[in-house]
mmCIF file of C-alpha atoms in Angstrom:
data_model
loop_
_atom_site.group_PDB
_atom_site.id
_atom_site.type_symbol
_atom_site.label_atom_id
_atom_site.label_comp_id
_atom_site.label_asym_id
_atom_site.label_seq_id
_atom_site.Cartn_x
_atom_site.Cartn_y
_atom_site.Cartn_z
ATOM 1 C CA MET A 176 -56.390 -93.670 -31.884
ATOM 2 C CA ASN A 177 -56.019 -91.349 -28.947
ATOM 3 C CA TYR A 178 -53.090 -92.242 -26.647
ATOM 4 C CA LYS A 179 -55.040 -91.378 -23.481
ATOM 5 C CA ILE A 180 -57.835 -93.724 -24.479
ATOM 6 C CA MET A 181 -55.522 -96.518 -25.613
ATOM 7 C CA SER A 182 -53.546 -96.380 -22.352
ATOM 8 C CA ASP A 183 -56.670 -96.948 -20.221
ATOM 9 C CA PHE A 184 -56.381 -100.731 -20.025
ATOM 10 C CA GLU A 185 -59.663 -101.266 -18.190
ATOM 11 C CA TYR A 186 -61.537 -99.401 -20.932
ATOM 12 C CA ILE A 187 -59.684 -101.300 -23.675
ATOM 13 C CA ASP A 188 -60.544 -104.647 -22.057
ATOM 14 C CA ILE A 189 -64.233 -103.700 -22.120
ATOM 15 C CA VAL A 190 -64.301 -102.663 -25.796
ATOM 16 C CA ARG A 191 -61.491 -104.770 -27.314
ATOM 17 C CA ASP A 192 -63.808 -106.903 -29.458
ATOM 18 C CA ILE A 193 -65.388 -103.771 -30.942
ATOM 19 C CA ILE A 194 -62.228 -101.750 -31.639
ATOM 20 C CA ASN A 195 -60.623 -104.788 -33.287
ATOM 21 C CA ASN A 196 -63.623 -105.529 -35.502
ATOM 22 C CA GLU A 197 -63.009 -104.865 -39.222
ATOM 23 C CA GLU A 198 -66.593 -103.765 -39.901
ATOM 24 C CA PHE A 199 -66.509 -101.278 -37.029
ATOM 25 C CA LEU A 200 -63.118 -99.904 -38.103
ATOM 26 C CA LYS A 201 -64.622 -98.931 -41.481
ATOM 27 C CA LEU A 202 -66.089 -95.916 -39.644
ATOM 28 C CA LYS A 203 -62.702 -94.228 -40.097
ATOM 29 C CA PHE A 204 -63.700 -93.651 -43.742
ATOM 30 C CA TYR A 205 -66.825 -91.639 -42.885
ATOM 31 C CA ARG A 206 -67.041 -88.032 -41.731
ATOM 32 C CA HIS A 207 -68.777 -86.789 -38.616
ATOM 33 C CA HIS A 208 -68.803 -82.996 -38.688
ATOM 34 C CA ASP A 209 -65.085 -82.189 -38.992
ATOM 35 C CA ASN A 210 -63.863 -85.544 -37.703
ATOM 36 C CA THR A 211 -64.120 -89.222 -38.604
ATOM 37 C CA ARG A 212 -67.081 -91.167 -37.296
ATOM 38 C CA LEU A 213 -64.627 -93.584 -35.657
ATOM 39 C CA ASP A 214 -62.920 -90.777 -33.714
ATOM 40 C CA HIS A 215 -66.298 -89.323 -32.747
ATOM 41 C CA CYS A 216 -67.513 -92.688 -31.426
ATOM 42 C CA LEU A 217 -64.280 -93.219 -29.486
ATOM 43 C CA LYS A 218 -64.511 -89.802 -27.827
ATOM 44 C CA VAL A 219 -68.186 -90.209 -26.958
ATOM 45 C CA SER A 220 -67.602 -93.711 -25.633
ATOM 46 C CA TYR A 221 -64.584 -92.830 -23.512
ATOM 47 C CA ASN A 222 -65.978 -89.598 -22.067
ATOM 48 C CA ALA A 223 -69.312 -91.254 -21.249
ATOM 49 C CA TYR A 224 -67.467 -94.245 -19.746
ATOM 50 C CA LYS A 225 -65.467 -91.970 -17.408
ATOM 51 C CA LEU A 226 -68.639 -90.156 -16.290
ATOM 52 C CA ALA A 227 -70.556 -93.422 -15.838
ATOM 53 C CA LYS A 228 -67.809 -94.710 -13.540
ATOM 54 C CA LYS A 229 -67.925 -91.479 -11.550
ATOM 55 C CA PHE A 230 -71.735 -91.683 -11.169
ATOM 56 C CA ASN A 231 -71.715 -95.425 -10.392
ATOM 57 C CA LEU A 232 -73.631 -96.379 -13.550
ATOM 58 C CA ASP A 233 -73.140 -99.387 -15.832
ATOM 59 C CA TYR A 234 -69.889 -98.061 -17.315
ATOM 60 C CA LYS A 235 -69.260 -101.230 -19.330
ATOM 61 C CA ALA A 236 -72.556 -100.888 -21.193
ATOM 62 C CA VAL A 237 -71.917 -97.157 -21.642
ATOM 63 C CA ALA A 238 -68.441 -97.756 -23.107
ATOM 64 C CA ARG A 239 -69.741 -100.348 -25.568
ATOM 65 C CA ALA A 240 -72.899 -98.491 -26.636
ATOM 66 C CA GLY A 241 -70.898 -95.284 -26.930
ATOM 67 C CA LEU A 242 -68.735 -96.913 -29.569
ATOM 68 C CA LEU A 243 -71.703 -98.407 -31.393
ATOM 69 C CA HIS A 244 -74.149 -95.471 -31.290
ATOM 70 C CA ASP A 245 -73.174 -94.240 -34.801
ATOM 71 C CA PHE A 246 -72.215 -97.620 -36.299
ATOM 72 C CA PHE A 247 -73.660 -97.025 -39.757
ATOM 73 C CA TYR A 248 -72.179 -96.362 -43.169
ATOM 74 C CA GLY A 249 -72.928 -93.424 -45.393
ATOM 75 C CA ASP A 250 -71.757 -89.852 -45.702
ATOM 76 C CA LEU A 251 -74.358 -87.301 -44.658
ATOM 77 C CA ARG A 252 -72.476 -84.480 -46.401
ATOM 78 C CA TYR A 253 -73.559 -85.678 -49.845
ATOM 79 C CA ILE A 254 -77.302 -86.042 -49.424
ATOM 80 C CA ASN A 255 -80.128 -83.528 -49.768
ATOM 81 C CA VAL A 256 -81.992 -81.919 -46.870
ATOM 82 C CA ILE A 257 -84.900 -84.391 -46.903
ATOM 83 C CA GLU A 258 -82.571 -87.408 -46.884
ATOM 84 C CA ARG A 259 -80.476 -85.795 -44.144
ATOM 85 C CA LYS A 260 -83.572 -85.308 -41.951
ATOM 86 C CA TYR A 261 -84.513 -88.947 -42.550
ATOM 87 C CA MET A 262 -80.995 -90.103 -41.606
ATOM 88 C CA LEU A 263 -81.015 -88.031 -38.410
ATOM 89 C CA ASN A 264 -84.139 -89.952 -37.374
ATOM 90 C CA ALA A 265 -83.174 -93.341 -38.798
ATOM 91 C CA HIS A 266 -79.445 -93.735 -38.176
ATOM 92 C CA PRO A 267 -79.857 -95.028 -34.600
ATOM 93 C CA TYR A 268 -81.851 -97.933 -36.048
ATOM 94 C CA PHE A 269 -79.169 -98.607 -38.684
ATOM 95 C CA ALA A 270 -76.507 -98.441 -35.965
ATOM 96 C CA TYR A 271 -78.436 -100.865 -33.768
ATOM 97 C CA TYR A 272 -79.032 -103.240 -36.677
ATOM 98 C CA ASN A 273 -75.337 -103.259 -37.625
ATOM 99 C CA ALA A 274 -74.193 -103.642 -34.022
ATOM 100 C CA SER A 275 -76.646 -106.427 -33.187
ATOM 101 C CA LYS A 276 -75.542 -108.476 -36.209
ATOM 102 C CA ILE A 277 -71.988 -108.612 -34.851
ATOM 103 C CA PHE A 278 -72.138 -108.063 -31.077
ATOM 104 C CA LYS A 279 -74.355 -109.362 -28.282
ATOM 105 C CA LEU A 280 -76.131 -106.338 -26.792
ATOM 106 C CA ASN A 281 -78.022 -106.117 -23.531
ATOM 107 C CA ALA A 282 -81.233 -104.110 -23.020
ATOM 108 C CA ILE A 283 -79.402 -101.029 -21.716
ATOM 109 C CA GLU A 284 -76.987 -100.978 -24.680
ATOM 110 C CA LYS A 285 -79.889 -101.396 -27.107
ATOM 111 C CA ASN A 286 -81.787 -98.476 -25.569
ATOM 112 C CA MET A 287 -78.673 -96.287 -25.495
ATOM 113 C CA ILE A 288 -78.030 -96.825 -29.208
ATOM 114 C CA LEU A 289 -81.661 -96.392 -30.260
ATOM 115 C CA SER A 290 -82.356 -93.331 -28.080
ATOM 116 C CA HIS A 291 -79.139 -91.344 -28.518
ATOM 117 C CA MET A 292 -80.890 -88.873 -30.859
ATOM 118 C CA PHE A 293 -83.886 -88.258 -28.584
ATOM 119 C CA PRO A 294 -86.062 -86.200 -29.079
ATOM 120 C CA ILE A 295 -85.212 -86.084 -32.813
ATOM 121 C CA SER A 296 -85.664 -89.844 -33.030
ATOM 122 C CA TYR A 297 -88.632 -91.582 -31.463
ATOM 123 C CA GLU A 298 -86.962 -93.976 -29.032
ATOM 124 C CA VAL A 299 -87.186 -92.675 -25.450
ATOM 125 C CA PRO A 300 -84.193 -93.048 -23.087
ATOM 126 C CA ARG A 301 -85.240 -95.568 -20.423
ATOM 127 C CA TYR A 302 -82.058 -95.656 -18.343
ATOM 128 C CA LYS A 303 -79.750 -93.120 -16.713
ATOM 129 C CA GLU A 304 -77.005 -94.520 -18.945
ATOM 130 C CA SER A 305 -79.074 -93.657 -22.036
ATOM 131 C CA ILE A 306 -79.504 -90.059 -20.911
ATOM 132 C CA LEU A 307 -75.790 -89.791 -20.129
ATOM 133 C CA LEU A 308 -74.790 -91.114 -23.553
ATOM 134 C CA ASP A 309 -77.229 -88.771 -25.306
ATOM 135 C CA LEU A 310 -75.812 -85.745 -23.461
ATOM 136 C CA VAL A 311 -72.161 -86.701 -24.035
ATOM 137 C CA ASP A 312 -72.880 -87.300 -27.736
ATOM 138 C CA ASP A 313 -74.542 -83.881 -28.011
ATOM 139 C CA LEU A 314 -71.641 -82.159 -26.244
ATOM 140 C CA GLU A 315 -69.039 -83.898 -28.409
ATOM 141 C CA ALA A 316 -70.946 -82.963 -31.582
ATOM 142 C CA LEU A 317 -71.154 -79.333 -30.427
ATOM 143 C CA LYS A 318 -67.423 -79.350 -29.731
ATOM 144 C CA GLU A 319 -66.710 -80.776 -33.202
ATOM 145 C CA VAL A 320 -68.936 -78.188 -34.881
ATOM 146 C CA GLY A 321 -67.347 -75.423 -32.798
ATOM 147 C CA ILE A 322 -63.848 -76.448 -33.886
ATOM 148 C CA TYR A 323 -65.042 -76.565 -37.495
ATOM 149 C CA ILE A 324 -66.572 -73.076 -37.263
ATOM 150 C CA LYS A 325 -63.441 -71.696 -35.579
ATOM 151 C CA ASP A 326 -61.223 -73.183 -38.313
ATOM 152 C CA ARG A 327 -63.495 -71.822 -41.063
ATOM 153 C CA LEU A 328 -63.437 -68.368 -39.457
ATOM 154 C CA LYS A 329 -59.625 -68.406 -39.270
ATOM 155 C CA HIS A 330 -59.470 -69.521 -42.901
ATOM 156 C CA ASN A 331 -61.855 -66.780 -44.043
ATOM 157 C CA ILE A 332 -60.044 -64.097 -42.047
ATOM 158 C CA ASN A 333 -56.740 -65.180 -43.596
ATOM 159 C CA LEU A 334 -58.285 -65.023 -47.073
ATOM 160 C CA ILE A 335 -59.603 -61.523 -46.400
ATOM 161 C CA LEU A 336 -56.181 -60.406 -45.148
ATOM 162 C CA ILE A 337 -54.495 -61.823 -48.246
ATOM 163 C CA MET A 338 -57.033 -60.120 -50.503
ATOM 164 C CA LEU A 339 -56.600 -56.816 -48.655
ATOM 165 C CA ASN A 340 -52.820 -57.032 -49.012
ATOM 166 C CA GLU A 341 -53.190 -57.620 -52.757
ATOM 167 C CA VAL A 342 -55.504 -54.619 -53.132
ATOM 168 C CA VAL A 343 -53.162 -52.201 -51.325
#
C-alpha cells in the first residue's frame, strides 16, 4: 500500500477495520483499468478524504465509502459488451451488498456507494459527500486510463522503432 496513505494515522484509524478485512483485501486480485481494484479504492478513498476534510464534509464517511465503492468481485476485462454495460450499472449494488454484510454503514455511506456511478447507474447522489466521491472516482479512473494509454503508446512506438531498425 502507498506509504503516504499508510503514514496518515488519522486516516488509518478511520478505515482500519476495512483495510484489515480479508474479504476486502481480495480486491488486490482484480483489475481496475491498469491497476488493482484495491489500489484504485485506496486512492479514491484517500483523495476524497483529504478533500472532504478541506471542505468540512463528513470525511470519515467519505474515507470508508471510498474504500467500499467498488467492493465487488469479478474481472470486467473478460466479459462481453452487454455484460460489461450491465456491470457498470449493477456493480454499485454488488459493492453495497458486500459492504453491508461485513460493515455497519450509515445513510451517507450507503448513498455514496450506490450513487458513485451516477448518471450511468440509477441511484441519485443525495449528499455533498456523494457528489465528491463520484467526482474523485471519475478523476482517478481517467488518470488510470490515461497512464494505460500513455504506456501503450510508448510500447507501440518502441515496437515501430524496432521494426524500422530491422527493415533498414
